[in-house]
PDB file of C-alpha atoms in Angstrom:
ATOM      1  CA  MET A 486     127.322  65.425 103.635  1.00  0.00           C
ATOM      2  CA  SER A 487     125.804  66.585 100.376  1.00  0.00           C
ATOM      3  CA  MET A 488     126.955  69.681  98.531  1.00  0.00           C
ATOM      4  CA  ILE A 489     123.754  71.544  99.485  1.00  0.00           C
ATOM      5  CA  GLY A 490     124.235  70.519 103.122  1.00  0.00           C
ATOM      6  CA  LYS A 491     127.767  71.899 103.154  1.00  0.00           C
ATOM      7  CA  LEU A 492     126.626  75.131 101.531  1.00  0.00           C
ATOM      8  CA  VAL A 493     123.901  75.596 104.146  1.00  0.00           C
ATOM      9  CA  HIS A 494     126.342  74.751 106.945  1.00  0.00           C
ATOM     10  CA  TYR A 495     128.946  77.288 105.760  1.00  0.00           C
ATOM     11  CA  THR A 496     126.277  79.936 105.211  1.00  0.00           C
ATOM     12  CA  VAL A 497     124.944  79.524 108.748  1.00  0.00           C
ATOM     13  CA  ASP A 498     128.507  79.662 110.112  1.00  0.00           C
ATOM     14  CA  ALA A 499     129.173  82.890 108.179  1.00  0.00           C
ATOM     15  CA  VAL A 500     125.948  84.491 109.450  1.00  0.00           C
ATOM     16  CA  LEU A 501     126.798  83.513 113.038  1.00  0.00           C
ATOM     17  CA  LEU A 502     130.289  84.987 112.709  1.00  0.00           C
ATOM     18  CA  SER A 503     128.886  88.195 111.255  1.00  0.00           C
ATOM     19  CA  THR A 504     126.319  88.401 114.067  1.00  0.00           C
ATOM     20  CA  VAL A 505     129.007  87.948 116.728  1.00  0.00           C
ATOM     21  CA  LEU A 506     131.054  90.736 115.124  1.00  0.00           C
ATOM     22  CA  ALA A 507     127.960  92.965 115.154  1.00  0.00           C
ATOM     23  CA  GLY A 508     127.430  92.211 118.846  1.00  0.00           C
ATOM     24  CA  VAL A 509     131.050  93.011 119.662  1.00  0.00           C
ATOM     25  CA  ARG A 510     130.785  96.282 117.739  1.00  0.00           C
ATOM     26  CA  ARG A 511     127.561  97.228 119.537  1.00  0.00           C
ATOM     27  CA  SER A 512     128.830  96.381 123.010  1.00  0.00           C
ATOM     28  CA  SER A 513     132.385  97.698 122.764  1.00  0.00           C
ATOM     29  CA  GLY A 514     132.438 100.082 119.815  1.00  0.00           C
ATOM     30  CA  PHE A 515     135.239  98.119 118.167  1.00  0.00           C
ATOM     31  CA  GLY A 516     134.688  96.462 114.826  1.00  0.00           C
ATOM     32  CA  PRO A 517     136.396  95.509 111.598  1.00  0.00           C
ATOM     33  CA  ASP A 518     137.686  98.439 109.522  1.00  0.00           C
ATOM     34  CA  SER A 519     136.677  97.607 105.972  1.00  0.00           C
ATOM     35  CA  THR A 520     138.276 100.799 104.648  1.00  0.00           C
ATOM     36  CA  LEU A 521     141.646  99.047 104.946  1.00  0.00           C
ATOM     37  CA  ILE A 522     140.600  96.649 102.172  1.00  0.00           C
ATOM     38  CA  GLY A 523     142.040  97.956  98.920  1.00  0.00           C
ATOM     39  CA  ASP A 524     139.865  96.126  96.407  1.00  0.00           C
ATOM     40  CA  PRO A 525     136.461  97.852  96.151  1.00  0.00           C
ATOM     41  CA  THR A 526     134.671  94.606  95.239  1.00  0.00           C
ATOM     42  CA  ILE A 527     136.004  92.737  98.280  1.00  0.00           C
ATOM     43  CA  ARG A 528     135.285  95.775 100.473  1.00  0.00           C
ATOM     44  CA  SER A 529     131.676  95.828  99.229  1.00  0.00           C
ATOM     45  CA  ILE A 530     131.279  92.099  99.927  1.00  0.00           C
ATOM     46  CA  THR A 531     132.740  92.599 103.407  1.00  0.00           C
ATOM     47  CA  ASP A 532     130.366  95.486 104.143  1.00  0.00           C
ATOM     48  CA  ARG A 533     127.396  93.394 103.007  1.00  0.00           C
ATOM     49  CA  PHE A 534     128.620  90.468 105.114  1.00  0.00           C
ATOM     50  CA  LEU A 535     128.818  92.708 108.185  1.00  0.00           C
ATOM     51  CA  GLY A 536     125.431  94.235 107.327  1.00  0.00           C
ATOM     52  CA  VAL A 537     123.814  90.797 107.461  1.00  0.00           C
ATOM     53  CA  GLY A 538     125.139  90.387 110.989  1.00  0.00           C
ATOM     54  CA  GLU A 539     123.724  93.771 111.982  1.00  0.00           C
ATOM     55  CA  THR A 540     120.309  92.772 110.618  1.00  0.00           C
ATOM     56  CA  VAL A 541     120.325  89.420 112.419  1.00  0.00           C
ATOM     57  CA  PHE A 542     121.530  91.055 115.630  1.00  0.00           C
ATOM     58  CA  ASP A 543     118.697  93.617 115.442  1.00  0.00           C
ATOM     59  CA  ALA A 544     116.145  90.831 114.938  1.00  0.00           C
ATOM     60  CA  VAL A 545     117.474  88.797 117.869  1.00  0.00           C
ATOM     61  CA  GLN A 546     117.639  91.864 120.103  1.00  0.00           C
ATOM     62  CA  GLY A 547     114.089  92.868 119.177  1.00  0.00           C
ATOM     63  CA  THR A 548     112.850  89.386 119.944  1.00  0.00           C
ATOM     64  CA  ALA A 549     114.641  89.325 123.294  1.00  0.00           C
ATOM     65  CA  VAL A 550     113.320  92.751 124.309  1.00  0.00           C
ATOM     66  CA  SER A 551     109.707  91.831 123.588  1.00  0.00           C
ATOM     67  CA  SER A 552     109.920  88.325 125.075  1.00  0.00           C
ATOM     68  CA  THR A 553     108.823  87.426 128.579  1.00  0.00           C
ATOM     69  CA  TYR A 554     111.677  84.908 128.777  1.00  0.00           C
ATOM     70  CA  PHE A 555     114.313  87.642 128.974  1.00  0.00           C
ATOM     71  CA  LYS A 556     114.788  90.415 131.521  1.00  0.00           C
ATOM     72  CA  ARG A 557     117.279  93.235 131.774  1.00  0.00           C
ATOM     73  CA  GLY A 558     120.006  92.455 134.294  1.00  0.00           C
ATOM     74  CA  GLU A 559     122.410  94.627 136.177  1.00  0.00           C
ATOM     75  CA  ARG A 560     125.731  95.279 134.482  1.00  0.00           C
ATOM     76  CA  ASP A 561     128.967  95.306 136.404  1.00  0.00           C
ATOM     77  CA  ARG A 562     130.713  98.624 135.812  1.00  0.00           C
ATOM     78  CA  LYS A 563     134.419  98.546 136.528  1.00  0.00           C
TER      79      LYS A 563
END
């Protein structure tokens, strides 16, 4: 695999991970606590990383809501 191919692959993996974390935060209220990161530069990168997932999650959710291929189902409340 070429260097560009690997870069694209790792970028897509990172965006998917960030999107999953955004979904978990939205559905359960639990998410990573970036305030525990001491270095302000790393904390800023982490917040941006998580922000990308929020943006992608919003786009996917908006597409699903306006699509005829998706419908709202009943949720099991325990």
